[in-house]
Amino acid sequence: MLKTINLTKHFNGQTVVKDLNLTIDSGEIYCLLGANGAGKTTTINMLLNVFPPTSGKALIGGVSVTDQPVQTKKRLTYIPENLTLYPNLTGAENLRFFAGLSGLNLSSSQIEATLQQAGLQPEAVHRRLETYSKGMRQKVGIALAIARSSDVLLLDEPTSGLDPSASNDFARLLDIMRERGAAILMATHDLFRAKETGNRIGIMNRGKLMDELIAADISHADLEQVYLNHMKS
């Protein structure tokens, strides 16, 4: 569902991502670990076609994101570290607005049901976003992915700043999306969350994919050691 082929990006003569090859299937959560500057966000931005790759390809459902940007964006939902929503609108109004941009005309009952499927408490549905915690705002993003039946979720540090309870809630929502068949790429610094949430884990350093691991096959302690070893290389 999501694939990169020798994906490379140069900025001002510097290689930020080099020959990246990823394949993420439907119903899979792939956690991409790396320090700041490793190339994780740049990779996501190329998948979003925010800027084109210097070389290589980024594909969603077998379609190039640079050749068919509108078609590929219809199949995905992007949730960044700080999700941009309208603070003066309610959760329901935000979902209605952003779903409408995707051509969806949801009824009031559909909006309420979708937000609650995403874990938002019923009493919060019609409250303004300015009263929401970060975890509640992230749930509005998941609600949009549910409403759009997104095939792909691209997540850039979505649990940064969340308390353990909210982070755990968010992980459960990702598992629901995985069960629905979404292919999920999550860039994160959180080794614990990567191990607990991901099916596979990639470790990125200085623009290169250094290692790929099966989450179920490695302990937390061993993952930490492997990660630290690659950060030294």
XYZ file of N, CA and C in Angstrom:
699
model
N 0.822 -1.203 0.000
C 0.000 0.000 0.000
C 0.863 1.263 0.000
N 1.965 1.227 0.760
C 2.871 2.379 0.808
C 4.281 1.877 0.509
N 4.935 2.557 -0.422
C 6.247 2.071 -0.842
C 7.138 3.224 -1.265
N 8.408 3.124 -0.886
C 9.409 4.047 -1.419
C 10.492 3.230 -2.119
N 10.969 3.759 -3.221
C 11.983 3.073 -4.019
C 13.174 4.005 -4.195
N 14.279 3.684 -3.526
C 15.499 4.495 -3.599
C 15.201 5.987 -3.410
N 14.324 6.289 -2.488
C 13.885 7.663 -2.273
C 15.029 8.485 -1.691
N 15.326 9.595 -2.348
C 16.474 10.422 -1.974
C 16.087 11.893 -2.032
N 16.597 12.660 -1.055
C 16.358 14.099 -1.066
C 17.619 14.847 -0.652
N 17.979 15.839 -1.487
C 19.098 16.726 -1.186
C 18.571 18.118 -0.876
N 19.143 18.750 0.118
C 18.875 20.152 0.419
C 20.210 20.893 0.469
N 20.359 21.878 -0.416
C 21.570 22.712 -0.408
C 22.842 21.872 -0.398
N 22.851 20.849 -1.238
C 24.028 20.000 -1.355
C 24.169 18.948 -0.279
N 23.249 18.928 0.692
C 23.302 17.940 1.768
C 22.258 16.852 1.530
N 22.659 15.595 1.716
C 21.738 14.475 1.568
C 20.970 14.279 2.865
N 19.655 14.489 2.809
C 18.812 14.387 3.995
C 18.174 13.004 4.087
N 17.809 12.436 2.932
C 17.319 11.060 2.846
C 18.064 10.397 1.697
N 18.575 9.188 1.931
C 19.398 8.534 0.911
C 18.911 7.126 0.629
N 18.486 6.897 -0.612
C 18.159 5.552 -1.118
C 17.262 4.784 -0.151
N 16.163 5.412 0.262
C 15.262 4.802 1.225
C 14.301 3.846 0.530
N 14.284 2.604 0.998
C 13.372 1.587 0.473
C 12.497 1.057 1.613
N 11.227 1.413 1.557
C 10.246 0.971 2.535
C 9.079 0.319 1.818
N 8.514 -0.702 2.420
C 7.254 -1.284 1.956
C 6.385 -1.529 3.181
N 5.205 -0.905 3.198
C 4.284 -1.059 4.318
C 2.955 -1.558 3.766
N 2.537 -2.724 4.226
C 1.338 -3.366 3.712
C 0.085 -2.853 4.410
N -1.047 -3.105 3.796
C -2.324 -2.827 4.443
C -2.415 -3.643 5.728
N -2.937 -3.030 6.796
C -3.054 -3.721 8.072
C -1.747 -3.844 8.821
N -0.820 -2.906 8.582
C 0.484 -2.949 9.236
C 0.830 -1.579 9.797
N 1.411 -1.569 10.991
C 1.942 -0.351 11.592
C 3.457 -0.433 11.565
N 4.059 0.532 10.888
C 5.517 0.594 10.758
C 5.994 1.825 11.516
N 6.816 1.616 12.532
C 7.331 2.720 13.339
C 8.757 3.048 12.892
N 8.978 4.310 12.550
C 10.272 4.767 12.065
C 10.944 5.579 13.169
N 11.976 4.988 13.749
C 12.710 5.615 14.851
C 13.907 6.382 14.322
N 14.259 7.449 15.036
C 15.451 8.203 14.690
C 15.501 9.506 15.454
N 16.696 10.029 15.609
C 16.868 11.303 16.299
C 16.420 12.451 15.393
N 16.382 13.662 15.956
C 16.108 14.841 15.137
C 17.145 14.935 14.028
N 16.669 15.204 12.815
C 17.570 15.308 11.679
C 17.871 13.989 10.994
N 17.237 12.910 11.445
C 17.504 11.605 10.841
C 16.899 11.466 9.449
N 15.868 12.271 9.150
C 15.217 12.196 7.845
C 13.788 11.704 7.895
N 13.262 11.497 9.102
C 11.909 10.950 9.239
C 10.848 11.907 8.681
N 10.896 13.152 9.111
C 9.896 14.125 8.660
C 10.043 14.405 7.177
N 11.269 14.461 6.690
C 11.489 14.664 5.256
C 10.870 13.526 4.453
N 10.996 12.306 4.953
C 10.382 11.152 4.282
C 8.872 11.320 4.201
N 8.255 11.696 5.315
C 6.805 11.893 5.328
C 6.405 13.027 4.380
N 7.181 14.097 4.362
C 6.857 15.208 3.471
C 6.955 14.818 1.998
N 7.861 13.914 1.668
C 7.910 13.431 0.283
C 6.713 12.546 -0.035
N 6.273 11.745 0.938
C 5.073 10.931 0.730
C 3.827 11.800 0.580
N 3.849 12.967 1.211
C 2.741 13.922 1.092
C 2.870 14.796 -0.148
N 4.008 14.684 -0.843
C 4.303 15.524 -2.002
C 4.387 17.004 -1.616
N 4.800 17.259 -0.383
C 5.074 18.638 0.019
C 6.239 19.175 -0.800
N 7.218 18.331 -1.031
C 8.267 18.639 -1.999
C 8.681 17.340 -2.686
N 9.120 17.436 -3.923
C 9.448 16.224 -4.682
C 10.795 15.652 -4.268
N 10.981 14.351 -4.474
C 12.290 13.760 -4.195
C 13.322 14.221 -5.213
N 14.550 14.219 -4.806
C 15.640 14.484 -5.753
C 15.752 13.332 -6.740
N 15.559 12.119 -6.225
C 15.519 10.928 -7.073
C 14.727 9.858 -6.333
N 14.370 8.808 -7.067
C 13.583 7.735 -6.485
C 12.092 8.018 -6.561
N 11.315 7.129 -5.957
C 9.855 7.234 -6.038
C 9.202 6.999 -4.690
N 8.045 7.655 -4.511
C 7.162 7.396 -3.372
C 5.814 6.991 -3.950
N 5.310 5.833 -3.525
C 4.083 5.279 -4.096
C 3.051 5.019 -3.007
N 1.805 5.319 -3.309
C 0.683 4.956 -2.450
C -0.303 4.167 -3.296
N -0.530 2.929 -2.900
C -1.387 2.064 -3.702
C -0.852 1.854 -5.104
N 0.474 1.864 -5.223
C 1.107 1.659 -6.522
C 1.136 2.886 -7.407
N 0.648 4.018 -6.913
C 0.572 5.250 -7.696
C 1.601 6.254 -7.181
N 2.326 6.883 -8.076
C 3.341 7.852 -7.705
C 2.700 9.111 -7.123
N 3.199 9.549 -5.968
C 2.628 10.743 -5.345
C 2.987 12.005 -6.114
N 4.062 11.973 -6.874
C 4.419 13.156 -7.665
C 3.651 13.195 -8.977
N 3.337 12.029 -9.549
C 2.588 11.994 -10.811
C 1.094 12.201 -10.599
N 0.572 11.695 -9.478
C -0.870 11.776 -9.199
C -1.099 12.293 -7.772
N -0.737 13.541 -7.487
C -0.822 14.027 -6.105
C -2.239 14.080 -5.550
N -3.202 14.462 -6.362
C -4.577 14.564 -5.878
C -5.131 13.178 -5.582
N -4.907 12.242 -6.492
C -5.412 10.886 -6.311
C -4.826 10.235 -5.066
N -3.515 10.391 -4.846
C -2.883 9.737 -3.702
C -3.280 10.398 -2.380
N -3.442 11.717 -2.375
C -3.819 12.393 -1.129
C -5.228 12.016 -0.681
N -6.072 11.639 -1.616
C -7.423 11.214 -1.252
C -7.412 9.924 -0.440
N -6.317 9.185 -0.521
C -6.252 7.876 0.128
C -5.579 7.917 1.499
N -5.135 9.105 1.919
C -4.370 9.152 3.156
C -4.867 10.239 4.102
N -4.498 10.083 5.358
C -4.690 11.105 6.385
C -3.351 11.337 7.062
N -3.023 12.613 7.258
C -1.757 13.002 7.871
C -2.038 13.606 9.239
N -1.365 13.091 10.267
C -1.500 13.632 11.620
C -0.103 14.020 12.104
N 0.180 15.332 12.176
C 1.497 15.783 12.632
C 1.567 15.849 14.153
N 2.707 16.290 14.648
C 2.896 16.422 16.093
C 1.863 17.377 16.692
N 1.619 18.478 15.992
C 0.614 19.449 16.433
C -0.414 19.616 15.324
N -1.534 18.953 15.482
C -2.564 18.917 14.457
C -3.229 20.287 14.333
N -3.288 20.812 13.108
C -3.875 22.123 12.863
C -5.383 22.005 12.700
N -6.098 22.495 13.692
C -7.552 22.540 13.670
C -7.987 23.952 14.062
N -9.283 24.230 13.932
C -9.778 25.567 14.234
C -10.234 25.633 15.689
N -9.522 26.402 16.539
C -9.825 26.404 17.969
C -11.185 27.001 18.312
N -11.717 27.871 17.441
C -13.015 28.501 17.728
C -14.194 27.645 17.274
N -13.904 26.497 16.636
C -14.951 25.561 16.230
C -14.972 24.372 17.177
N -16.098 23.716 17.250
C -16.209 22.514 18.075
C -15.553 21.327 17.373
N -15.421 20.234 18.109
C -14.915 19.015 17.488
C -15.782 18.586 16.318
N -17.092 18.647 16.507
C -18.026 18.263 15.445
C -17.895 19.188 14.245
N -17.756 20.490 14.494
C -17.646 21.445 13.390
C -16.337 21.272 12.630
N -15.264 20.996 13.355
C -13.992 20.733 12.682
C -14.085 19.502 11.790
N -14.668 18.430 12.306
C -14.789 17.215 11.504
C -15.668 17.460 10.288
N -16.763 18.166 10.457
C -17.643 18.462 9.330
C -16.896 19.253 8.250
N -16.120 20.242 8.696
C -15.399 21.090 7.747
C -14.358 20.293 6.966
N -13.502 19.572 7.686
C -12.415 18.868 7.009
C -12.927 17.673 6.203
N -13.979 17.037 6.667
C -14.588 15.972 5.859
C -15.180 16.559 4.587
N -15.764 17.756 4.704
C -16.320 18.419 3.524
C -15.269 18.729 2.479
N -14.047 19.069 2.930
C -12.956 19.311 1.980
C -12.623 18.058 1.183
N -12.940 16.904 1.764
C -12.713 15.623 1.073
C -13.934 15.170 0.283
N -14.962 16.037 0.222
C -16.157 15.704 -0.540
C -17.177 14.886 0.215
N -17.020 14.804 1.550
C -17.947 14.025 2.361
C -18.978 14.951 2.998
N -20.223 14.567 2.903
C -21.307 15.323 3.528
C -21.904 14.461 4.640
N -21.354 14.623 5.838
C -21.749 13.776 6.956
C -22.919 14.400 7.713
N -23.844 13.561 8.120
C -24.954 14.032 8.950
C -24.452 14.285 10.373
N -25.249 14.997 11.154
C -24.868 15.267 12.544
C -24.674 13.975 13.325
N -25.537 13.001 13.094
C -25.413 11.731 13.810
C -24.161 10.977 13.375
N -23.797 11.043 12.096
C -22.576 10.398 11.622
C -21.342 11.054 12.237
N -21.364 12.367 12.335
C -20.235 13.088 12.923
C -20.059 12.703 14.386
N -21.139 12.707 15.127
C -21.063 12.346 16.542
C -20.581 10.911 16.710
N -21.114 10.006 15.899
C -20.729 8.590 16.014
C -19.255 8.397 15.660
N -18.782 9.097 14.637
C -17.392 8.946 14.207
C -16.434 9.484 15.255
N -16.745 10.627 15.832
C -15.898 11.185 16.885
C -15.856 10.256 18.094
N -16.973 9.641 18.422
C -16.994 8.725 19.558
C -16.261 7.427 19.232
N -16.324 6.980 17.967
C -15.524 5.823 17.559
C -14.037 6.111 17.749
N -13.668 7.384 17.543
C -12.269 7.788 17.697
C -11.889 8.035 19.149
N -12.821 7.775 20.057
C -12.496 7.841 21.470
C -12.811 9.149 22.154
N -13.450 10.084 21.456
C -13.800 11.350 22.071
C -15.049 11.178 22.935
N -15.002 11.696 24.130
C -16.143 11.575 25.034
C -17.346 12.352 24.491
N -18.558 11.820 24.648
C -19.747 12.476 24.087
C -19.889 13.933 24.500
N -19.539 14.256 25.745
C -19.707 15.633 26.214
C -18.716 16.606 25.576
N -17.661 16.069 24.919
C -16.654 16.929 24.290
C -16.953 17.213 22.825
N -17.858 16.463 22.234
C -18.114 16.558 20.792
C -18.499 17.975 20.374
N -19.282 18.660 21.183
C -19.778 19.988 20.813
C -19.111 21.101 21.622
N -17.931 20.791 22.157
C -17.123 21.826 22.797
C -16.098 22.372 21.827
N -15.714 23.628 22.026
C -14.709 24.237 21.154
C -13.341 23.582 21.344
N -12.574 23.566 20.244
C -11.256 22.937 20.275
C -10.308 23.625 21.244
N -10.534 24.893 21.529
C -9.648 25.603 22.438
C -9.672 24.996 23.846
N -10.699 24.210 24.139
C -10.793 23.547 25.448
C -10.211 22.134 25.424
N -9.755 21.664 24.258
C -9.289 20.281 24.111
C -7.827 20.145 24.544
N -7.504 18.995 25.088
C -6.106 18.617 25.278
C -5.529 18.172 23.935
N -4.211 17.991 23.907
C -3.587 17.511 22.672
C -4.122 16.127 22.292
N -4.285 15.262 23.277
C -4.801 13.925 22.990
C -6.184 13.965 22.379
N -7.025 14.881 22.829
C -8.379 15.017 22.273
C -8.319 15.519 20.836
N -7.401 16.439 20.563
C -7.258 16.944 19.179
C -6.795 15.823 18.249
N -5.873 14.973 18.746
C -5.414 13.856 17.920
C -6.565 12.907 17.589
N -7.519 12.787 18.508
C -8.673 11.930 18.254
C -9.550 12.493 17.136
N -9.610 13.805 17.017
C -10.336 14.402 15.886
C -9.644 14.011 14.575
N -8.313 13.986 14.584
C -7.584 13.542 13.393
C -7.884 12.098 13.041
N -7.939 11.235 14.048
C -8.287 9.831 13.810
C -9.725 9.734 13.301
N -10.616 10.561 13.840
C -12.010 10.558 13.373
C -12.080 10.900 11.894
N -11.252 11.841 11.451
C -11.226 12.182 10.029
C -10.748 11.002 9.201
N -9.734 10.287 9.690
C -9.252 9.090 8.986
C -10.341 8.043 8.897
N -11.132 7.875 9.964
C -12.246 6.923 9.953
C -13.296 7.356 8.952
N -13.642 8.642 8.975
C -14.683 9.153 8.074
C -14.275 8.997 6.616
N -13.005 9.211 6.349
C -12.512 9.137 4.963
C -12.184 7.714 4.539
N -12.262 6.767 5.458
C -11.855 5.379 5.180
C -10.448 5.359 4.593
N -9.544 6.074 5.230
C -8.193 6.244 4.695
C -7.450 4.915 4.610
N -6.799 4.711 3.478
C -5.975 3.518 3.275
C -4.617 3.656 3.945
N -4.165 4.905 4.122
C -2.826 5.180 4.640
C -2.911 6.264 5.707
N -2.211 6.070 6.821
C -2.027 7.102 7.828
C -0.547 7.424 7.913
N -0.226 8.714 7.816
C 1.138 9.193 7.995
C 1.167 10.017 9.278
N 1.972 9.589 10.234
C 1.970 10.187 11.561
C 3.382 10.653 11.907
N 3.507 11.930 12.256
C 4.814 12.499 12.584
C 4.822 12.900 14.056
N 5.449 12.085 14.889
C 5.532 12.309 16.338
C 4.155 12.568 16.957
N 3.150 11.738 16.674
C 1.794 12.037 17.136
C 1.606 11.913 18.637
N 2.496 11.185 19.324
C 2.331 11.006 20.770
C 3.255 11.915 21.580
N 4.024 12.762 20.890
C 4.911 13.678 21.604
C 4.090 14.630 22.468
N 4.429 14.707 23.740
C 3.717 15.600 24.641
C 2.473 15.016 25.264
N 2.106 13.801 24.873
C 0.942 13.154 25.486
C 1.356 12.466 26.787
N 0.467 12.490 27.766
C 0.757 11.735 28.978
C 0.587 10.238 28.681
N 1.091 9.362 29.553
C 1.044 7.917 29.255
C -0.349 7.396 28.950
N -1.357 7.903 29.659
C -2.724 7.422 29.423
C -3.206 7.820 28.032
N -2.974 9.087 27.649
C -3.404 9.564 26.333
C -2.622 8.864 25.223
N -1.329 8.620 25.457
C -0.523 7.910 24.471
C -1.032 6.489 24.274
N -1.428 5.843 25.358
C -1.972 4.491 25.274
C -3.309 4.483 24.540
N -4.147 5.487 24.805
C -5.418 5.613 24.092
C -5.179 5.763 22.592
N -4.201 6.589 22.241
C -3.902 6.825 20.828
C -3.417 5.531 20.166
N -2.599 4.770 20.875
C -2.113 3.496 20.334
C -3.261 2.536 20.065
N -4.261 2.525 20.951
C -5.416 1.648 20.735
C -6.194 2.072 19.487
N -6.275 3.371 19.250
C -6.964 3.850 18.048
C -6.210 3.437 16.786
N -4.885 3.496 16.851
C -4.095 3.051 15.702
C -4.321 1.572 15.431
N -4.467 0.799 16.482
C -4.706 -0.631 16.314
C -6.058 -0.870 15.643
N -7.041 -0.038 15.968
C -8.352 -0.131 15.299
C -8.196 0.162 13.814
N -7.430 1.212 13.478
C -7.223 1.562 12.069
C -6.464 0.455 11.348
N -5.501 -0.145 12.039
C -4.770 -1.270 11.432
C -5.714 -2.420 11.133
N -6.596 -2.722 12.084
C -7.550 -3.811 11.882
C -8.500 -3.520 10.735
N -8.735 -2.256 10.460
C -9.576 -1.875 9.325
C -8.829 -1.938 8.000
N -7.536 -2.235 8.069
C -6.761 -2.420 6.844
C -5.879 -1.272 6.450
N -5.755 -0.249 7.313
C -4.898 0.881 6.966
C -3.424 0.496 7.061
N -2.623 1.081 6.187
C -1.166 1.001 6.293
C -0.710 2.256 7.021
N 0.018 2.079 8.118
C 0.342 3.191 8.999
C 1.849 3.334 9.129
N 2.329 4.545 8.826
C 3.729 4.892 9.042
C 3.784 5.939 10.144
N 4.451 5.604 11.245
C 4.562 6.532 12.368
C 6.025 6.842 12.648
N 6.415 8.094 12.436
C 7.741 8.560 12.821
C 7.700 8.938 14.293
N 8.677 8.467 15.066
C 8.621 8.687 16.503
C 10.010 8.632 17.125
N 10.140 9.286 18.298
C 11.325 9.128 19.136
C 11.096 8.078 20.219
N 9.870 7.647 20.374
C 9.444 6.858 21.531
C 9.691 5.368 21.294
N 10.797 4.859 21.833
C 11.142 3.450 21.643
C 10.096 2.537 22.255
N 9.600 2.911 23.429
C 8.591 2.075 24.089
C 7.340 1.972 23.222
N 6.849 3.097 22.720
C 5.625 3.087 21.920
C 5.841 2.346 20.608
N 7.026 2.494 20.015
C 7.326 1.776 18.773
C 7.259 0.272 18.983
N 7.830 -0.183 20.086
C 7.830 -1.618 20.398
C 6.417 -2.122 20.677
N 5.631 -1.331 21.439
C 4.300 -1.762 21.837
C 3.283 -1.653 20.717
N 3.478 -0.702 19.803
C 2.464 -0.390 18.781
C 2.786 -0.980 17.415
N 4.055 -0.963 17.046
C 4.425 -1.326 15.679
C 4.448 -2.821 15.429
N 4.200 -3.187 14.172
C 4.468 -4.546 13.707
C 5.929 -4.676 13.315
N 6.432 -3.629 12.642
C 7.846 -3.565 12.292
C 8.401 -2.209 12.718
N 9.701 -2.194 12.944
C 10.385 -0.980 13.391
C 11.579 -0.738 12.481
N 11.667 0.469 11.943
C 12.836 0.880 11.183
C 13.640 1.880 11.991
N 14.950 1.799 11.899
C 15.829 2.743 12.585
C 16.569 3.561 11.530
N 16.416 4.870 11.616
C 16.966 5.771 10.612
C 18.005 6.676 11.265
N 19.109 6.888 10.558
C 20.147 7.789 11.050
C 20.828 8.450 9.862
N 20.905 9.771 9.922
C 21.578 10.550 8.878
C 21.048 10.227 7.497
N 19.729 10.071 7.418
C 19.086 9.879 6.128
C 19.049 8.460 5.617
N 19.667 7.530 6.345
C 19.729 6.143 5.897
C 18.891 5.247 6.806
N 18.257 4.258 6.211
C 17.576 3.223 6.985
C 18.632 2.218 7.414
N 18.940 2.219 8.707
C 20.048 1.417 9.216
C 19.644 -0.016 9.528
N 18.370 -0.215 9.909
C 17.958 -1.540 10.371
C 16.437 -1.633 10.303
N 15.933 -2.852 10.156
C 14.506 -3.142 10.271
C 14.330 -4.331 11.201
N 13.370 -4.216 12.111
C 13.176 -5.228 13.136
C 11.708 -5.607 13.222
N 11.445 -6.864 13.563
C 10.091 -7.310 13.870
C 9.850 -7.014 15.348
N 8.843 -6.195 15.653
C 8.630 -5.743 17.030
C 8.446 -6.910 17.991
N 7.727 -7.932 17.560
C 7.440 -9.062 18.449
C 8.679 -9.902 18.751
N 9.729 -9.733 17.950
C 10.910 -10.582 18.093
C 12.024 -9.949 18.915
N 11.795 -8.753 19.440
C 12.869 -8.072 20.155
C 12.331 -7.506 21.467
N 13.123 -7.569 22.510
C 12.713 -7.031 23.801
C 12.934 -5.521 23.827
N 12.341 -4.871 24.811
C 12.546 -3.429 24.965
C 14.026 -3.105 25.165
N 14.681 -3.892 26.005
C 16.094 -3.638 26.297
C 16.959 -3.817 25.055
N 16.677 -4.865 24.275
C 17.469 -5.109 23.069
C 17.203 -4.046 22.010
N 15.951 -3.603 21.908
C 15.640 -2.532 20.957
C 16.415 -1.269 21.308
N 16.446 -0.943 22.592
C 17.185 0.249 23.017
C 18.658 0.133 22.664
N 19.233 -1.048 22.880
C 20.650 -1.234 22.598
C 20.936 -1.149 21.095
N 20.097 -1.779 20.295
C 20.269 -1.706 18.835
C 20.159 -0.260 18.359
N 19.170 0.449 18.885
C 18.974 1.856 18.510
C 20.206 2.691 18.861
N 20.696 2.553 20.084
C 21.858 3.337 20.512
C 23.091 3.008 19.691
N 23.261 1.734 19.337
C 24.397 1.359 18.500
C 24.355 2.038 17.144
N 23.148 2.114 16.565
C 23.042 2.763 15.255
C 23.205 4.274 15.349
N 22.834 4.871 16.474
C 23.005 6.309 16.621
C 24.487 6.679 16.717
N 25.329 5.725 17.105
C 26.766 5.974 17.207
C 27.481 5.815 15.863
N 26.809 5.138 14.925
C 27.497 4.816 13.662
C 27.521 6.004 12.710
